[in-house]
Amino acid sequence: MSMDRRSFLKGTLAVGGVAAAGALVGCSPAKQSESAAQAAADSEAADWLGSAPDVTVEECEESKQADVVIVGSALAGVLAAYAALKEGASVIVLERNGYPHISGSGIGFLNSRYQLENGQPEQNVYKIIADVFNQFQLRADISLLSLWGFHSGEILDAIEEDVLQPAGCPGNVPVQDIPADRAGQLAISENCHVDFDPEGNDSLEKFIFAFHDWIKENGGQIDVETCARKLVQAEDGTVTGLIATNAEGKYVYYEAAKGVVMCTGSYGGDERMLDAFCPDWLAKYAKTYNSYNARASETCPVTTTEKMDDGTGHKMMCWAGAVMEQIDPPVNSWFGTGYYWWPFLHVDVRGRRFMNESGSWLCTTHTLAELPDGVNYCWQIKPTNDFDMPMTVPTGIPLSAWEEVVESSHEYYEADTIKELADLIEVDKDTLVETIERYNELCVAGCDEDYGKLPKYLDPIDDPPYRAVKATINFYATANGVKCNNKLQVLDSNWDPIPGLYAAGNCVGWRMGSGYQDIVPGLCNALSLAHGYFAGKNCAA
Ligand SMILES: Cc1cc2nc3c(=O)[nH]c(=O)nc-3n(C[C@H](O)[C@H](O)[C@H](O)COP(=O)(O)OP(=O)(O)OC[C@H]3O[C@@H](n4cnc5c(N)ncnc54)[C@H](O)[C@@H]3O)c2cc1C
């Protein structure tokens, strides 16, 4: 079995750990079994890759042919199919579920004719790429970002005309008049964001199904409940097709004359992969708060019994010679209550303040996931007085939005004294009183010299009722994946293309550095869209 370097190291250390645990003098049996359990878990994580199913083309009960075979029918997959069909290729798309995965409805674009005509200003592409790259801690492949930066506008114009407007799903282009007092408060550039949910439910469902319809109307085929299991390679390593299982569990061979495009998304549903690629605290948080199916709906349910985000696609590519990005932390997430947290005081489960509540959600994720005591949530304490909520995409959030969160939460508490509140949320009374006293001092001074919270959001907590709600972060997707060049060809360990193999979307690595950004709303979608488009186009060429 092949194994990547970090997994190998983790496995080696784990084996050493078992031997050492047994040799420790005075170590309690409980401690020993804990160490052994940890070692066993590490060793399992090291085997995240496993081996490809032992099935051959000859053993398949059916075979199908197309120029381009695409795996995954969500955002990256439908853009790949669109571009390949536009190139004149024949296309089959495989989807393991009965329906595609649906994410949020916002996508970032720069300088399309459509945006400019609808009032968004022209953007400085170089500056946005540089700013985003900085937030990626200079650790992404900037050529993958540039593909989006310099070409997303022309892609939007093409799909508006071909797919979205004919389907009655044109983008909504919010134009933000960013107030002067916002300067330095939010990095987000609302004016490069297009939203595709006419009902305002933040769901990309209509957009994705507009593409499904277009693909079928234009000669493409979408095979649902069909899960790709293994790539097929010629002697020289060229990918010539794949083997999948259909709804009856039978093996089907898909022969791809021009190539295969893998658009299989995140691996957040695979615990071994999370253990292998994330630090323990992050793996724990990702397992607890995976929100992959949060946008599934009655018209678009999850019908498969397997997890859609189990990393099968990553494994298929690695079995064929691809390499995974090794980067900490490889996640993309969103704070459970969105931007609503800025005006609040956050305390950990011991009642201590631990963060700048008005900081980027980028750091909030890690701060919260990394809390001690194995806890990855905090308590959000509401200030006494009414206050302005920070404005965000597309129109700003009223205070009533927080009240809605509170009303729908089972973990909301109200009390007449801080000590009673501490009892209800099970934090140390004296610590909570001390924390709130200190916070109020900073609010009165108008200067948070402890954490640097923006003065505008420093509101004291000095009158009953005292109110607290549990705050968590949603984990949406893994951000590391396989190495690709800017033609979206999947590369091997020498960074040479594996002929006939392309990838796009969340299964592509080196696209976000160590944990996303908050400059361009919908950039994760945007990269999937642009990379899907180019992967399909290049594969079909
Ligand atoms: C609830 C939620 C909301 C989000 N909202 C936003 C947002 O507003 N803005 C933003 O930028 N990003 C958002 N994201 C991030 C989002 O994950 C990506 O932007 C987007 O979904 C990536 O698209 P994709 O096509 O790469 O992968 P996915 O959307 O994960 O789709 C992969 C598809 O491949 C299929 N598949 C997987 N393996 C196989 C296989 N072996 N055989 C056949 N089919 C397979 C899956 O069933 C799935 O349909 C959100 C994520 C979640 C979970």
Coordinates of C-alpha atoms and ligand atoms in Angstrom, one line a residue:
M1 CA 0.0 0.0 0.0
S2 CA 1.3 3.4 -0.8
M3 CA 1.3 6.0 1.9
D4 CA 2.0 9.8 2.0
R5 CA 4.9 11.1 4.0
R6 CA 3.0 12.6 6.9
S7 CA 0.8 9.6 7.3
F8 CA 3.9 7.4 7.3
L9 CA 5.4 9.5 10.0
K10 CA 2.3 9.4 12.1
G11 CA 2.0 5.6 11.7
T12 CA 5.7 5.2 12.7
L13 CA 5.3 7.3 15.7
A14 CA 2.2 5.5 16.7
V15 CA 3.9 2.1 16.7
G16 CA 6.7 3.6 18.8
G17 CA 4.1 5.0 21.1
V18 CA 2.6 1.5 21.9
A19 CA 6.0 0.1 22.8
A20 CA 6.9 3.0 24.9
A21 CA 3.6 3.0 26.8
G22 CA 4.1 -0.6 27.8
A23 CA 7.6 0.1 29.1
L24 CA 6.6 3.1 31.3
V25 CA 7.2 2.5 35.0
G26 CA 4.4 3.5 37.3
C27 CA 2.0 4.3 34.5
S28 CA -1.6 3.4 35.5
P29 CA -3.5 0.7 33.5
A30 CA -6.0 3.4 32.5
K31 CA -3.3 5.6 31.2
Q32 CA -1.7 2.7 29.3
S33 CA -5.0 1.7 27.7
E34 CA -5.6 5.4 26.8
S35 CA -2.1 5.5 25.1
A36 CA -2.8 2.3 23.3
A37 CA -6.2 3.5 22.1
Q38 CA -4.6 6.7 20.9
A39 CA -1.9 4.7 19.1
A40 CA -4.5 2.5 17.5
A41 CA -6.4 5.5 16.4
D42 CA -3.3 7.2 14.9
S43 CA -2.4 4.0 13.2
E44 CA -5.9 3.8 11.6
A45 CA -5.6 7.4 10.5
A46 CA -2.3 6.6 8.9
D47 CA -4.2 4.0 6.7
W48 CA -6.6 6.6 5.4
L49 CA -5.8 5.7 1.8
G50 CA -6.4 2.0 1.9
S51 CA -6.2 0.3 -1.5
A52 CA -8.3 0.5 -4.7
P53 CA -11.1 -2.0 -5.1
D54 CA -9.9 -5.2 -6.6
V55 CA -12.1 -5.1 -9.8
T56 CA -11.1 -5.1 -13.4
V57 CA -12.8 -3.7 -16.5
E58 CA -13.5 -7.2 -17.7
E59 CA -15.5 -7.9 -14.6
C60 CA -17.8 -4.9 -15.2
E61 CA -21.4 -5.8 -16.2
E62 CA -21.9 -2.8 -18.4
S63 CA -19.8 -0.2 -20.2
K64 CA -20.4 3.3 -21.4
Q65 CA -18.3 5.7 -23.5
A66 CA -17.9 9.5 -23.6
D67 CA -15.1 11.9 -24.6
V68 CA -15.2 13.4 -21.1
V69 CA -16.4 11.6 -17.9
I70 CA -17.0 13.9 -15.0
V71 CA -17.4 12.7 -11.4
G72 CA -19.6 14.8 -9.2
S73 CA -22.6 16.8 -10.4
A74 CA -22.4 19.8 -8.0
L75 CA -20.9 23.2 -8.7
A76 CA -17.5 22.2 -10.1
G77 CA -19.0 19.2 -12.0
V78 CA -21.7 21.1 -13.8
L79 CA -19.3 23.9 -14.9
A80 CA -16.9 21.2 -16.2
A81 CA -19.8 19.6 -18.1
Y82 CA -20.9 23.0 -19.5
A83 CA -17.4 23.9 -20.7
A84 CA -16.8 20.4 -22.2
L85 CA -20.1 20.4 -24.1
K86 CA -19.4 23.9 -25.4
E87 CA -16.1 22.5 -26.8
G88 CA -18.1 19.9 -28.7
A89 CA -17.2 16.9 -26.5
S90 CA -19.6 14.1 -25.5
V91 CA -20.1 14.1 -21.7
I92 CA -21.3 11.8 -19.0
V93 CA -21.5 13.1 -15.4
L94 CA -21.6 10.6 -12.5
E95 CA -23.4 11.5 -9.2
R96 CA -23.3 9.1 -6.3
N97 CA -26.4 10.6 -4.7
G98 CA -29.8 10.9 -6.2
Y99 CA -29.2 14.7 -6.3
P100 CA -26.2 17.0 -6.3
H101 CA -24.7 18.5 -3.2
I102 CA -26.0 22.1 -2.7
S103 CA -24.0 24.9 -1.1
G104 CA -24.7 28.5 -0.3
S105 CA -25.9 30.8 -3.1
G106 CA -23.2 33.5 -3.3
I107 CA -20.3 33.4 -5.8
G108 CA -17.6 36.0 -6.2
F109 CA -16.9 37.3 -9.7
L110 CA -14.7 40.2 -10.9
N111 CA -15.6 42.7 -13.7
S112 CA -18.1 40.8 -15.7
R113 CA -20.1 42.9 -18.1
Y114 CA -23.2 41.7 -16.2
Q115 CA -21.9 43.1 -12.9
L116 CA -20.8 46.4 -14.4
E117 CA -24.1 46.9 -16.2
N118 CA -25.9 46.2 -12.9
G119 CA -24.0 48.8 -11.0
Q120 CA -21.1 47.1 -9.3
P121 CA -17.9 49.0 -9.7
E122 CA -14.9 47.8 -11.7
Q123 CA -12.5 46.0 -9.3
N124 CA -8.7 46.1 -9.2
V125 CA -8.0 42.4 -9.9
Y126 CA -4.3 42.6 -9.0
K127 CA -5.2 44.1 -5.6
I128 CA -7.9 41.6 -4.8
I129 CA -5.6 38.7 -5.7
A130 CA -2.8 40.1 -3.6
D131 CA -5.1 40.7 -0.6
V132 CA -6.6 37.3 -0.8
F133 CA -3.2 35.7 -1.3
N134 CA -2.0 37.4 1.9
Q135 CA -4.9 36.0 3.8
F136 CA -3.9 32.6 2.4
Q137 CA -0.7 33.3 4.3
L138 CA 1.1 33.2 0.9
R139 CA 0.8 29.5 1.0
A140 CA -1.6 28.8 -1.9
D141 CA -0.8 28.3 -5.6
I142 CA -1.4 31.9 -6.8
S143 CA -1.9 30.6 -10.4
L144 CA -5.1 28.9 -9.4
L145 CA -6.3 32.1 -7.8
S146 CA -5.4 34.1 -10.9
L147 CA -7.5 31.8 -13.1
W148 CA -10.5 32.9 -11.1
G149 CA -9.4 36.6 -10.8
F150 CA -8.8 37.2 -14.4
H151 CA -11.5 34.9 -15.9
S152 CA -14.5 34.7 -13.6
G153 CA -16.0 37.8 -15.3
E154 CA -16.1 36.2 -18.7
I155 CA -17.4 33.0 -17.3
L156 CA -20.3 34.8 -15.6
D157 CA -21.2 36.6 -18.9
A158 CA -21.2 33.3 -20.8
I159 CA -23.3 31.3 -18.3
E160 CA -25.8 34.2 -17.7
E161 CA -26.5 34.2 -21.5
D162 CA -26.4 30.4 -22.1
V163 CA -27.9 28.9 -18.9
L164 CA -29.0 31.2 -16.1
Q165 CA -31.2 33.8 -17.9
P166 CA -33.0 31.3 -20.1
A167 CA -33.7 29.2 -17.0
G168 CA -35.1 32.2 -15.1
C169 CA -32.3 32.1 -12.6
P170 CA -30.3 35.3 -13.3
G171 CA -27.8 36.5 -10.7
N172 CA -28.8 39.2 -8.2
V173 CA -26.1 41.8 -8.1
P174 CA -26.2 43.7 -4.8
V175 CA -24.6 47.1 -4.9
Q176 CA -23.2 48.2 -1.6
D177 CA -22.6 51.8 -0.6
I178 CA -20.0 51.0 2.0
P179 CA -20.2 53.6 4.7
A180 CA -17.1 55.5 5.7
D181 CA -17.3 54.2 9.3
R182 CA -16.9 50.7 7.9
A183 CA -13.3 51.5 7.0
G184 CA -11.1 48.9 8.5
Q185 CA -13.9 47.0 10.0
L186 CA -14.7 44.4 7.4
A187 CA -12.3 43.3 4.7
I188 CA -15.1 41.9 2.6
S189 CA -15.6 43.4 -0.8
E190 CA -19.4 43.1 -1.2
N191 CA -19.2 44.6 -4.6
C192 CA -17.8 41.5 -6.3
H193 CA -20.5 39.1 -5.0
V194 CA -23.4 37.7 -7.1
D195 CA -26.3 35.8 -5.4
F196 CA -28.3 33.1 -7.2
D197 CA -31.2 32.4 -4.9
P198 CA -34.3 34.4 -5.9
E199 CA -36.1 33.3 -2.7
G200 CA -33.3 34.6 -0.5
N201 CA -32.7 31.2 1.2
D202 CA -29.0 31.2 0.5
S203 CA -29.2 28.0 -1.6
L204 CA -27.5 27.2 -4.9
E205 CA -30.2 24.7 -5.7
K206 CA -31.8 26.6 -8.6
F207 CA -28.5 27.5 -10.1
I208 CA -27.2 23.9 -10.0
F209 CA -30.5 22.5 -11.5
A210 CA -30.5 25.1 -14.2
F211 CA -27.1 23.6 -15.3
H212 CA -28.4 20.0 -14.9
D213 CA -31.3 20.9 -17.3
W214 CA -28.9 22.6 -19.7
I215 CA -26.5 19.7 -19.7
K216 CA -29.3 17.2 -20.6
E217 CA -30.8 19.5 -23.2
N218 CA -27.4 19.9 -24.9
G219 CA -26.6 16.2 -25.2
G220 CA -24.9 15.5 -21.9
Q221 CA -25.9 12.6 -19.7
I222 CA -26.1 12.6 -15.9
D223 CA -26.0 9.1 -14.2
V224 CA -27.3 9.5 -10.6
E225 CA -26.9 7.0 -7.8
T226 CA -23.6 6.0 -9.6
C227 CA -20.5 6.2 -7.5
A228 CA -17.0 6.2 -9.1
R229 CA -14.7 3.8 -7.3
K230 CA -11.5 3.4 -9.2
L231 CA -9.7 5.1 -12.1
V232 CA -8.6 2.9 -15.0
Q233 CA -5.1 3.6 -16.4
A234 CA -3.2 2.4 -19.5
E235 CA 0.3 0.9 -19.0
D236 CA 1.9 4.4 -19.4
G237 CA -0.3 5.8 -16.6
T238 CA -2.8 7.6 -18.8
V239 CA -6.3 7.7 -17.3
T240 CA -8.6 6.1 -19.8
G241 CA -11.7 5.8 -17.8
L242 CA -13.1 4.6 -14.5
I243 CA -15.1 1.9 -12.8
A244 CA -18.3 2.9 -10.9
T245 CA -21.1 1.1 -9.1
N246 CA -24.6 1.9 -10.2
A247 CA -27.9 2.0 -8.2
E248 CA -28.1 -1.9 -8.2
G249 CA -24.5 -2.1 -6.9
K250 CA -23.2 -3.5 -10.2
Y251 CA -19.9 -2.4 -11.7
V252 CA -20.0 -0.2 -14.8
Y253 CA -17.0 0.7 -16.9
Y254 CA -16.9 4.3 -18.1
E255 CA -14.5 4.7 -21.0
A256 CA -13.2 8.3 -21.4
A257 CA -11.7 9.0 -24.8
K258 CA -10.3 12.4 -23.7
G259 CA -10.2 12.2 -20.0
V260 CA -11.8 12.1 -16.5
V261 CA -12.6 15.2 -14.5
M262 CA -12.8 14.6 -10.7
C263 CA -15.2 17.1 -9.0
T264 CA -15.9 15.1 -5.9
G265 CA -15.8 17.9 -3.2
S266 CA -14.7 17.7 0.4
Y267 CA -13.4 14.7 2.4
G268 CA -14.9 16.1 5.7
G269 CA -17.1 13.0 6.1
D270 CA -14.1 10.7 6.4
E271 CA -12.8 10.5 10.0
R272 CA -9.6 8.8 9.1
M273 CA -8.7 11.5 6.6
L274 CA -9.5 14.2 9.1
D275 CA -7.3 12.5 11.6
A276 CA -4.5 12.1 9.1
F277 CA -4.5 15.7 7.8
C278 CA -5.7 17.8 10.7
P279 CA -4.3 18.5 14.2
D280 CA -6.4 16.6 16.8
W281 CA -8.3 19.7 18.0
L282 CA -9.4 20.6 14.4
A283 CA -10.3 17.0 13.5
K284 CA -12.5 16.9 16.5
Y285 CA -14.3 20.1 15.7
A286 CA -14.7 19.1 12.0
K287 CA -16.3 15.8 13.0
T288 CA -18.6 17.5 15.5
Y289 CA -19.9 20.3 13.3
N290 CA -19.8 19.0 9.7
S291 CA -22.6 20.9 7.9
Y292 CA -22.0 19.3 4.5
N293 CA -25.7 18.5 4.0
A294 CA -27.1 21.7 5.6
R295 CA -28.5 22.9 2.2
A296 CA -30.1 19.6 1.3
S297 CA -33.9 20.1 0.9
E298 CA -37.1 18.3 0.2
T299 CA -36.6 18.7 -3.5
C300 CA -32.9 17.8 -3.2
P301 CA -32.5 15.3 -0.4
V302 CA -29.7 13.0 0.5
T303 CA -30.7 9.5 -0.8
T304 CA -27.4 7.7 -0.6
T305 CA -26.5 5.7 2.5
E306 CA -22.8 6.4 2.1
K307 CA -21.5 9.9 2.9
M308 CA -21.2 12.1 -0.2
D309 CA -18.1 13.7 1.3
D310 CA -16.1 10.6 2.2
G311 CA -13.0 11.4 0.2
T312 CA -13.5 8.6 -2.4
G313 CA -12.4 11.0 -5.1
H314 CA -9.2 12.0 -3.3
K315 CA -8.4 8.3 -2.8
M316 CA -9.1 7.4 -6.4
M317 CA -6.7 10.1 -7.6
C318 CA -4.0 9.2 -5.1
W319 CA -4.2 5.5 -6.1
A320 CA -3.6 6.8 -9.6
G321 CA -0.4 8.7 -8.5
A322 CA -1.7 12.1 -7.3
V323 CA -0.3 13.7 -4.2
M324 CA -2.2 15.4 -1.3
E325 CA -1.4 18.8 0.0
Q326 CA 0.0 18.6 3.6
I327 CA -1.0 21.9 5.3
D328 CA -2.4 22.8 8.7
P329 CA -5.2 23.7 9.1
P330 CA -6.9 22.3 6.0
V331 CA -10.5 23.5 6.6
N332 CA -13.1 26.0 5.5
S333 CA -15.7 26.9 8.0
W334 CA -18.1 29.5 9.1
F335 CA -19.1 30.7 12.5
G336 CA -22.5 29.3 13.5
T337 CA -24.1 32.6 14.1
G338 CA -22.4 34.3 11.1
Y339 CA -21.3 37.9 11.6
Y340 CA -23.7 38.3 14.5
W341 CA -21.0 37.8 17.1
W342 CA -19.3 41.2 16.9
P343 CA -21.2 43.2 19.5
F344 CA -21.2 40.3 22.1
L345 CA -18.8 39.2 24.8
H346 CA -17.5 35.6 24.3
V347 CA -16.5 33.5 27.2
D348 CA -15.2 29.9 27.3
V349 CA -16.6 27.1 29.4
R350 CA -14.7 28.4 32.4
G351 CA -16.1 31.9 32.0
R352 CA -13.0 33.5 30.7
R353 CA -12.8 35.9 27.7
F354 CA -10.5 34.6 25.1
M355 CA -10.8 36.5 21.8
N356 CA -11.4 39.7 19.9
E357 CA -15.1 39.2 19.0
S358 CA -14.8 41.7 16.2
G359 CA -12.0 39.9 14.5
S360 CA -12.2 38.0 11.2
W361 CA -14.2 34.8 11.2
L362 CA -11.1 33.3 9.7
C363 CA -9.3 33.5 13.1
T364 CA -12.5 32.9 15.1
T365 CA -12.8 29.4 13.7
H366 CA -9.4 28.4 14.8
T367 CA -9.6 30.2 18.2
L368 CA -12.8 28.4 19.0
A369 CA -11.8 25.0 17.7
E370 CA -8.6 25.2 19.6
L371 CA -10.1 26.0 23.1
P372 CA -8.8 23.8 25.9
D373 CA -10.8 21.2 27.8
G374 CA -11.7 19.5 24.5
V375 CA -14.5 22.0 24.0
N376 CA -15.2 23.7 20.7
Y377 CA -18.0 26.1 21.5
C378 CA -18.3 29.2 23.6
W379 CA -21.0 31.3 25.3
Q380 CA -22.1 34.5 23.7
I381 CA -23.2 37.1 26.2
K382 CA -25.5 39.9 25.0
P383 CA -24.8 43.6 25.9
T384 CA -27.5 45.3 27.8
N385 CA -28.4 48.1 25.4
D386 CA -29.5 47.9 21.8
F387 CA -26.7 48.2 19.3
D388 CA -26.0 48.3 15.6
M389 CA -25.2 44.9 14.1
P390 CA -22.4 45.0 11.6
M391 CA -23.4 45.2 8.0
T392 CA -22.6 42.2 5.8
V393 CA -23.6 40.6 2.5
P394 CA -25.9 41.4 0.9
T395 CA -27.8 43.9 3.0
G396 CA -26.7 43.8 6.6
I397 CA -28.1 41.9 9.6
P398 CA -30.7 43.5 11.9
L399 CA -30.6 42.8 15.6
S400 CA -33.8 40.8 15.2
A401 CA -31.7 38.2 13.3
W402 CA -29.9 37.5 16.5
E403 CA -33.2 37.3 18.4
E404 CA -34.3 34.7 15.8
V405 CA -31.1 32.7 16.4
V406 CA -31.8 32.9 20.1
E407 CA -35.4 31.8 19.8
S408 CA -34.5 28.8 17.7
S409 CA -31.7 27.8 20.0
H410 CA -32.2 25.2 22.7
E411 CA -29.1 26.5 24.4
Y412 CA -30.3 30.0 25.3
Y413 CA -30.4 31.2 28.9
E414 CA -31.6 34.3 30.7
A415 CA -31.1 35.3 34.3
D416 CA -31.5 38.2 36.7
T417 CA -27.9 38.1 38.0
I418 CA -24.6 37.2 36.5
K419 CA -24.1 34.4 39.1
E420 CA -27.5 32.9 38.2
L421 CA -26.5 33.0 34.5
A422 CA -23.2 31.3 35.4
D423 CA -25.1 28.5 37.1
L424 CA -27.3 28.0 34.0
I425 CA -24.5 27.8 31.6
E426 CA -22.3 25.9 34.0
V427 CA -19.3 28.2 34.1
D428 CA -17.5 29.3 37.3
K429 CA -19.5 32.1 38.9
D430 CA -16.6 34.2 40.2
T431 CA -14.7 34.0 37.0
L432 CA -17.7 35.1 34.9
V433 CA -18.3 38.0 37.3
E434 CA -14.7 39.0 37.0
T435 CA -14.7 38.7 33.2
I436 CA -17.8 40.8 32.8
E437 CA -16.4 43.5 35.3
R438 CA -13.2 43.7 33.2
Y439 CA -15.1 43.8 29.9
N440 CA -17.3 46.6 31.2
E441 CA -14.2 48.6 32.3
L442 CA -12.9 48.3 28.7
C443 CA -16.3 49.4 27.3
V444 CA -16.5 52.5 29.5
A445 CA -12.9 53.4 28.5
G446 CA -13.8 52.8 24.9
C447 CA -10.6 51.0 24.3
D448 CA -10.1 47.2 24.4
E449 CA -6.5 47.0 25.4
D450 CA -6.8 43.3 26.1
Y451 CA -7.9 42.0 22.6
G452 CA -8.3 45.1 20.4
K453 CA -12.0 44.8 19.7
L454 CA -13.4 47.7 17.6
P455 CA -14.6 50.5 19.9
K456 CA -17.9 50.7 18.0
Y457 CA -18.9 47.2 19.4
L458 CA -17.8 47.8 23.0
D459 CA -21.2 47.7 24.8
P460 CA -21.3 47.0 28.5
I461 CA -23.2 44.2 30.1
D462 CA -24.5 46.0 33.2
D463 CA -28.2 45.5 33.6
P464 CA -30.5 42.4 33.8
P465 CA -31.7 40.4 32.2
Y466 CA -28.3 38.8 31.5
R467 CA -28.5 36.6 28.4
A468 CA -26.3 33.9 26.9
V469 CA -26.5 31.7 23.9
K470 CA -24.2 28.8 22.9
A471 CA -22.1 29.6 19.9
T472 CA -20.5 27.1 17.6
I473 CA -18.9 27.1 14.2
N474 CA -20.1 25.2 11.1
F475 CA -17.5 23.1 9.3
Y476 CA -18.3 23.2 5.6
A477 CA -15.5 21.7 3.6
T478 CA -11.9 20.6 3.6
A479 CA -9.5 22.9 1.9
N480 CA -6.6 20.7 1.0
G481 CA -6.6 18.3 -1.9
V482 CA -4.6 17.0 -4.8
K483 CA -1.9 18.9 -6.6
C484 CA -3.0 20.4 -9.9
N485 CA -1.4 22.8 -12.4
N486 CA -3.3 25.8 -13.7
K487 CA -4.7 23.7 -16.5
L488 CA -6.3 21.7 -13.7
Q489 CA -4.4 18.6 -14.7
V490 CA -3.7 16.4 -11.7
L491 CA 0.0 16.1 -11.0
D492 CA 2.0 13.2 -9.7
S493 CA 4.8 13.3 -7.0
N494 CA 7.2 14.8 -9.5
W495 CA 4.6 17.4 -10.4
D496 CA 4.2 16.0 -13.9
P497 CA 0.6 15.7 -15.2
I498 CA -1.1 12.4 -15.0
P499 CA -2.4 12.2 -18.6
G500 CA -6.1 12.2 -18.9
L501 CA -6.8 13.2 -15.3
Y502 CA -8.2 16.6 -14.3
A503 CA -9.8 17.9 -11.1
A504 CA -11.8 20.9 -9.9
G505 CA -13.5 22.2 -6.8
N506 CA -13.0 21.3 -3.2
C507 CA -10.9 18.2 -4.1
V508 CA -8.1 20.4 -5.5
G509 CA -5.3 21.4 -3.1
W510 CA -3.0 24.4 -2.9
R511 CA -6.0 26.7 -3.5
M512 CA -6.5 28.3 -0.1
G513 CA -3.4 28.1 2.0
S514 CA -4.1 27.3 5.6
G515 CA -7.7 28.2 6.0
Y516 CA -9.7 30.5 3.7
Q517 CA -10.2 34.3 3.6
D518 CA -12.8 36.9 4.3
I519 CA -12.2 39.4 1.4
V520 CA -14.3 37.9 -1.4
P521 CA -17.7 36.5 -0.3
G522 CA -18.3 33.2 -2.0
L523 CA -14.7 32.6 -3.0
C524 CA -14.9 28.8 -2.3
N525 CA -17.8 28.6 -4.7
A526 CA -16.0 30.9 -7.1
L527 CA -12.9 28.8 -7.3
S528 CA -14.9 25.7 -7.8
L529 CA -16.8 27.4 -10.6
A530 CA -13.8 28.7 -12.4
H531 CA -11.7 25.6 -11.9
G532 CA -14.6 23.4 -13.0
Y533 CA -15.0 25.5 -16.2
F534 CA -11.3 25.3 -17.1
A535 CA -11.0 21.6 -16.2
G536 CA -13.9 20.7 -18.5
K537 CA -12.7 22.9 -21.3
N538 CA -9.0 21.7 -21.1
C539 CA -10.0 18.0 -20.9
A540 CA -12.3 18.4 -23.9
A541 CA -9.8 20.3 -26.0
Ligands
LIG1 C1 -23.9 24.0 3.6 C2 -22.7 24.6 2.9 C3 -22.9 26.0 2.4 C4 -21.8 26.5 1.7 N1 -22.0 27.8 1.3 C5 -21.0 28.4 0.6 C6 -21.1 29.7 0.1 O1 -22.1 30.4 0.4 N2 -20.1 30.3 -0.6 C7 -19.0 29.6 -0.9 O2 -18.1 30.1 -1.5 N3 -18.8 28.3 -0.4 C8 -19.8 27.7 0.3 N4 -19.6 26.4 0.7 C9 -18.4 25.7 0.3 C10 -18.8 24.7 -0.7 O3 -18.4 23.4 -0.2 C11 -18.1 24.8 -2.1 O4 -18.0 26.1 -2.5 C12 -18.8 24.0 -3.2 O5 -19.8 23.1 -2.7 C13 -17.8 23.1 -3.8 O6 -18.3 22.5 -4.9 P1 -17.7 21.1 -5.5 O7 -18.4 20.8 -6.7 O8 -16.2 21.2 -5.5 O9 -18.0 20.0 -4.3 P2 -19.4 19.5 -3.7 O10 -20.4 20.6 -3.6 O11 -19.0 18.9 -2.4 O12 -19.9 18.4 -4.6 C14 -19.3 17.2 -4.9 C15 -20.3 16.3 -5.6 O13 -19.6 15.1 -6.0 C16 -20.4 14.0 -5.6 N5 -19.5 12.8 -5.4 C17 -18.5 12.7 -4.5 N6 -17.8 11.6 -4.6 C18 -18.3 11.0 -5.7 C19 -18.1 9.7 -6.4 N7 -17.1 8.9 -5.9 N8 -18.8 9.4 -7.4 C20 -19.8 10.2 -7.8 N9 -20.1 11.4 -7.3 C21 -19.4 11.8 -6.2 C22 -21.1 14.4 -4.3 O14 -22.2 13.6 -4.1 C23 -21.4 15.9 -4.7 O15 -22.7 16.0 -5.3 C24 -20.6 25.8 1.4 C25 -20.5 24.5 1.9 C26 -21.6 23.9 2.6 C27 -21.4 22.5 3.1

